[in-house]
Coordinates of C-alpha atoms in Angstrom, one line a residue:
M1 CA 50.9 -25.0 303.3
A2 CA 51.9 -29.0 303.3
K3 CA 54.0 -28.3 299.9
R4 CA 55.9 -25.1 301.7
L5 CA 56.3 -27.0 304.6
A6 CA 57.9 -30.0 302.4
I7 CA 60.1 -27.4 300.5
D8 CA 61.1 -25.9 303.6
I9 CA 62.4 -28.9 304.8
L10 CA 64.1 -30.1 302.0
K11 CA 67.0 -26.9 301.6
E12 CA 67.1 -27.6 305.2
S13 CA 68.5 -31.4 304.5
G14 CA 70.7 -29.8 301.5
Y15 CA 68.8 -29.8 298.6
R16 CA 68.1 -26.7 296.4
I17 CA 65.6 -25.3 293.8
V18 CA 66.7 -24.5 290.3
D19 CA 65.4 -23.4 287.3
E20 CA 64.0 -26.2 285.7
T21 CA 65.6 -27.7 282.9
G22 CA 63.1 -29.6 281.4
D23 CA 66.5 -32.8 281.7
A24 CA 65.8 -33.6 284.6
S25 CA 63.2 -33.0 288.3
I26 CA 62.2 -34.0 291.1
N27 CA 58.6 -33.7 291.4
L28 CA 56.7 -33.7 295.2
T29 CA 53.2 -34.5 295.4
L30 CA 51.0 -34.4 298.6
A31 CA 47.1 -35.9 299.0
I32 CA 45.2 -34.8 302.1
N33 CA 41.7 -36.2 302.1
K34 CA 39.7 -36.3 305.3
W35 CA 38.7 -39.3 306.7
S36 CA 36.2 -40.5 309.8
G37 CA 36.4 -43.9 312.4
V38 CA 34.7 -45.0 315.1
F39 CA 36.7 -43.1 317.8
Q40 CA 37.5 -38.7 317.6
W41 CA 39.6 -36.7 319.2
V42 CA 38.6 -33.8 321.5
R43 CA 40.5 -30.4 322.2
N44 CA 39.2 -28.4 324.6
G45 CA 35.9 -29.1 324.1
K46 CA 36.0 -29.6 320.5
V47 CA 36.1 -32.3 318.4
L48 CA 39.0 -32.4 315.2
G49 CA 39.0 -33.6 312.4
G50 CA 41.3 -36.6 311.1
Y51 CA 43.0 -36.1 307.7
T52 CA 44.9 -39.6 305.7
V53 CA 48.1 -37.6 304.0
R54 CA 49.9 -39.5 301.4
A55 CA 53.1 -38.0 299.9
R56 CA 54.9 -39.1 297.2
L57 CA 58.6 -37.7 295.5
D58 CA 59.1 -38.9 292.1
V59 CA 63.1 -37.8 290.9
S60 CA 63.4 -37.8 286.6
L61 CA 65.5 -37.5 284.3
D62 CA 64.7 -36.9 280.5
E63 CA 60.5 -37.7 281.0
Q64 CA 61.9 -40.9 282.8
L65 CA 61.0 -41.7 286.4
V66 CA 64.4 -42.6 288.2
D67 CA 63.3 -43.0 291.8
S68 CA 60.0 -42.4 293.7
V69 CA 59.5 -42.6 298.0
R70 CA 56.2 -42.3 299.2
D71 CA 54.8 -42.5 302.6
E72 CA 51.2 -42.4 304.2
F73 CA 50.4 -41.0 308.0
R74 CA 47.4 -39.8 309.3
V75 CA 47.1 -36.5 311.3
T76 CA 44.2 -35.6 313.9
L77 CA 45.2 -31.6 313.9
D78 CA 43.7 -28.8 311.5
E79 CA 46.6 -28.3 310.5
I80 CA 50.3 -30.6 308.8
Q81 CA 52.8 -30.8 311.4
R82 CA 56.6 -30.3 310.8
D83 CA 57.7 -34.0 311.9
Q84 CA 55.0 -35.1 310.3
L85 CA 57.3 -35.1 306.7
V86 CA 60.3 -36.0 308.6
P87 CA 60.0 -39.2 308.0
L88 CA 59.0 -38.6 303.7
I89 CA 62.3 -36.6 304.0
E90 CA 64.8 -39.2 305.2
S91 CA 63.1 -42.1 303.0
L92 CA 64.3 -39.1 300.3
N93 CA 67.8 -38.8 302.1
G94 CA 68.1 -43.0 302.5
S95 CA 67.5 -43.6 299.2
Q96 CA 70.6 -44.5 297.5
K97 CA 69.5 -43.8 294.0
M98 CA 70.1 -40.1 294.7
K99 CA 73.7 -39.2 294.6
P100 CA 74.6 -41.6 291.9
F101 CA 70.9 -40.0 290.4
G102 CA 72.5 -36.6 290.9
Q103 CA 75.5 -37.9 288.8
L104 CA 73.6 -39.2 286.3
V105 CA 72.2 -35.5 285.9
S106 CA 75.9 -34.1 285.8
R107 CA 76.9 -36.3 282.9
H108 CA 73.7 -36.0 281.1
R109 CA 73.8 -32.4 281.1
A110 CA 77.3 -32.5 279.8
K111 CA 76.6 -34.7 277.5
L112 CA 73.5 -32.8 276.2
A113 CA 75.5 -29.4 276.0
S114 CA 78.6 -31.1 274.5
I115 CA 75.3 -32.5 272.0
A116 CA 74.6 -29.2 271.9
A117 CA 77.7 -27.2 271.5
A118 CA 77.9 -30.3 268.4
K119 CA 74.9 -29.8 266.8
Q120 CA 76.1 -25.3 266.8
K121 CA 79.2 -26.2 265.8
A122 CA 77.7 -28.7 262.8
E123 CA 75.4 -25.9 261.9
E124 CA 77.8 -23.5 261.5
K125 CA 79.7 -25.4 259.5
A126 CA 76.6 -26.4 257.4
A127 CA 76.5 -22.7 256.8
F128 CA 79.8 -21.9 256.3
E129 CA 79.8 -24.5 253.4
K130 CA 76.5 -23.5 251.7
W131 CA 77.6 -19.8 252.1
H132 CA 81.5 -20.8 250.9
S133 CA 79.8 -23.1 247.7
T134 CA 77.0 -20.1 246.8
Y135 CA 78.7 -17.1 247.9
A136 CA 83.0 -17.8 248.4
S137 CA 83.8 -20.5 246.0
P138 CA 82.3 -19.1 243.0
C139 CA 84.3 -15.8 243.2
R140 CA 87.5 -17.3 244.5
K141 CA 87.7 -19.3 241.9
A142 CA 86.1 -17.0 238.7
T143 CA 85.7 -17.8 235.5
S144 CA 84.0 -14.8 234.2
A145 CA 83.3 -11.1 235.1
S146 CA 80.0 -12.0 237.3
D147 CA 81.2 -14.5 239.2
C148 CA 81.8 -12.4 242.4
D149 CA 78.4 -10.9 241.5
R150 CA 76.2 -13.2 244.3
L151 CA 79.4 -12.0 247.1
V152 CA 78.6 -8.5 246.4
E153 CA 74.8 -8.9 246.8
W154 CA 75.3 -10.5 250.0
L155 CA 77.9 -8.3 251.1
S156 CA 75.8 -5.4 250.4
D157 CA 72.7 -6.9 252.4
E158 CA 74.6 -8.4 255.6
T159 CA 74.2 -5.1 258.5
N160 CA 76.0 -7.2 261.5
D161 CA 79.9 -6.5 261.0
K162 CA 80.7 -8.4 263.4
D163 CA 79.9 -11.4 260.8
P164 CA 83.1 -13.2 260.3
L165 CA 82.0 -14.4 257.2
I166 CA 81.9 -10.4 256.0
A167 CA 85.8 -9.7 256.7
E168 CA 86.3 -13.4 254.8
G169 CA 84.3 -12.3 251.9
K170 CA 85.7 -9.5 251.4
R171 CA 88.7 -10.5 251.7
I172 CA 88.1 -12.8 249.2
L173 CA 86.4 -10.1 247.3
A174 CA 89.8 -8.3 247.0
D175 CA 91.8 -11.5 246.7
A176 CA 90.1 -11.6 243.6
E177 CA 89.8 -8.4 242.2
P178 CA 92.9 -8.3 240.0
R179 CA 91.3 -11.4 238.1
L180 CA 87.6 -10.2 237.9
A181 CA 90.1 -6.9 236.5
E182 CA 91.1 -9.1 233.3
L183 CA 88.1 -10.9 233.2
R184 CA 86.0 -8.2 232.8
D185 CA 89.1 -6.6 230.3
D186 CA 88.6 -10.4 228.4
D187 CA 84.9 -9.8 228.3
A188 CA 85.2 -5.9 227.1
W189 CA 87.6 -7.0 224.1
R190 CA 85.4 -10.0 223.3
R191 CA 82.2 -8.1 222.7
A192 CA 84.7 -5.7 221.2
S193 CA 87.2 -7.3 218.5
S194 CA 85.1 -8.6 215.1
E195 CA 85.7 -10.4 211.8
S196 CA 84.6 -7.1 210.1
C197 CA 87.2 -5.3 212.1
L198 CA 89.9 -7.1 212.6
E199 CA 90.2 -8.9 209.3
L200 CA 87.1 -7.0 206.8
A201 CA 88.5 -3.6 208.5
I202 CA 85.1 -2.3 208.0
E203 CA 84.9 1.6 210.0
R204 CA 82.2 1.5 211.3
E205 CA 83.0 -2.0 212.7
C206 CA 85.5 -0.9 214.7
D207 CA 84.3 1.9 217.0
R208 CA 83.6 -1.3 220.4
V209 CA 87.8 -1.2 219.4
R210 CA 88.5 2.5 220.0
S211 CA 86.1 2.4 222.5
Y212 CA 87.9 -0.4 224.5
I213 CA 91.5 1.3 224.3
S214 CA 89.8 4.2 225.5
N215 CA 88.3 2.3 229.1
F216 CA 91.4 -0.1 228.9
P217 CA 93.9 1.8 228.1
D218 CA 96.4 -0.2 229.4
G219 CA 93.9 -3.6 228.9
R220 CA 94.9 -7.4 228.4
H221 CA 94.1 -6.7 224.6
R222 CA 95.7 -2.7 224.0
H223 CA 98.2 -4.4 221.5
E224 CA 96.0 -6.6 219.1
A225 CA 93.2 -3.5 219.4
L226 CA 96.2 -1.1 218.5
A227 CA 97.6 -3.1 215.6
A228 CA 93.3 -3.4 214.1
I229 CA 93.5 0.0 214.6
K230 CA 96.7 0.7 212.7
N231 CA 95.2 -2.1 209.5
L232 CA 92.2 0.2 209.4
D233 CA 94.1 3.4 209.1
D234 CA 96.5 2.0 206.3
K235 CA 93.0 0.0 205.1
I236 CA 91.6 3.6 204.9
A237 CA 94.9 5.1 203.4
Q238 CA 95.2 2.2 201.2
R239 CA 91.5 3.0 200.2
V240 CA 92.1 6.2 199.7
A241 CA 95.4 6.1 197.6
E242 CA 93.0 3.6 195.1
R243 CA 90.4 6.0 195.0
E244 CA 92.6 8.8 193.9
A245 CA 94.3 6.5 191.4
E246 CA 91.1 5.9 190.0
E247 CA 89.9 9.3 190.2
R248 CA 93.6 10.2 188.4
R249 CA 93.1 7.2 186.2
A250 CA 89.5 8.1 185.0
E251 CA 90.3 11.7 184.4
I252 CA 93.5 10.5 182.0
E253 CA 90.8 8.4 180.2
E254 CA 88.4 11.3 180.0
S255 CA 91.0 13.8 178.7
R256 CA 92.0 11.0 176.1
R257 CA 88.6 10.1 175.1
Q258 CA 87.8 13.6 174.8
R259 CA 90.8 14.2 172.2
E260 CA 90.4 12.1 170.4
D261 CA 86.6 13.1 170.2
A262 CA 87.8 16.7 169.2
V263 CA 90.5 14.5 166.7
R264 CA 87.0 12.8 165.2
A265 CA 85.4 16.1 164.8
R266 CA 88.1 17.9 163.1
E267 CA 88.4 15.2 160.7
A268 CA 84.8 15.0 160.4
M269 CA 84.8 18.4 159.7
D270 CA 87.6 18.1 157.0
R271 CA 86.0 15.4 155.4
A272 CA 82.6 18.4 155.3
A273 CA 84.6 21.1 154.1
A274 CA 86.8 18.6 151.3
E275 CA 83.6 16.8 150.0
Q276 CA 81.3 20.5 150.2
E277 CA 85.0 21.8 147.9
R278 CA 84.9 18.3 146.1
Q279 CA 81.2 19.1 145.1
R280 CA 81.5 22.4 144.4
K281 CA 84.8 21.7 142.0
D282 CA 82.5 18.9 140.4
A283 CA 79.2 21.5 140.3
A284 CA 82.1 24.3 138.5
R285 CA 83.3 21.8 136.1
R286 CA 79.5 20.7 134.7
Q287 CA 78.6 24.2 134.2
C288 CA 82.2 24.8 132.6
R289 CA 81.3 21.9 130.7
V290 CA 77.8 23.2 129.6
A291 CA 79.3 26.7 128.8
C292 CA 81.5 25.1 126.5
S293 CA 78.9 22.8 125.4
S294 CA 77.4 26.2 124.8
K295 CA 80.0 28.2 123.4
C296 CA 81.6 25.4 120.6
G297 CA 78.0 24.6 119.6
A298 CA 78.5 26.9 116.5
V299 CA 81.1 25.4 115.2
L300 CA 79.4 22.7 112.4
E301 CA 82.3 21.1 111.6
Q302 CA 83.0 17.5 113.6
N303 CA 86.4 18.2 114.3
A304 CA 86.5 21.2 114.6
F305 CA 83.9 21.0 117.5
K306 CA 85.9 18.2 119.4
G307 CA 88.7 20.4 119.5
C308 CA 86.4 23.3 121.1
M309 CA 85.4 20.9 123.4
S310 CA 88.5 19.5 124.2
S311 CA 90.3 23.2 125.0
C312 CA 87.5 24.8 126.0
V313 CA 87.2 21.6 129.1
G314 CA 90.5 21.5 129.4
G315 CA 90.4 24.8 131.0
C316 CA 87.3 23.7 134.1
Q317 CA 89.5 22.4 136.7

């Protein structure tokens, strides 16, 4: 009751109650203790109690006491009267610290607001710098096709369309797209090209080059890829020509060998026939001599025998 009465008087004196912010406060404390003394007050035959009221107003800023006003009085009624609290309020009004306190609170709250704004700005800046170094900068300075992957993943996870970083991220990604296309092109060519295809022209090693041409028909390395395929086709044509020439040489060599074999076979047959003829003639001459010997054997005279044999053998051809 007494506290509520004091608050009413404070309001009438020009003070107002605001939501507590934690930085500034005015605390009213009332301590009421019953007392006894030699004298007693009697009203309408009823003895009234006596009370000691100790009132205190503390003004604080950030839990630091700025001013304290105190008053003490006695009451002999069951209720504290309005006029009994007026001196306490007058003491508060008469304090020379209240006005500076109000100004101090205003400045303090302005400073706190400035600090809070600066802190928020610093946090936003730190968050932006972290976002920039983690997501934006690698994409903006992309040196590989995967440097924007984290930014793409971040954009896909964000749901707050009002976040200005989303628009910034999309702009960075759009600006980086031409460079990313070049890097993807370079990566594809790096995977496709190999010495086995470009230098050695191994056909199965050139399948990735053909895939590159199919996937990047206007790619940065299109001319190199087409040159590699042309080189491969030329080498294949050369190999086919060499194989066909080798086959023709083999056919010619085989034909020559067959002719030589046929000649050697005919010569062998001729030699065999000649040998048979020689052997036949030799056998015939031997038989002829035997016949001559039998024929001339009846000639007793030596000279006549020789003449017979010579004449007879001369006919054995």
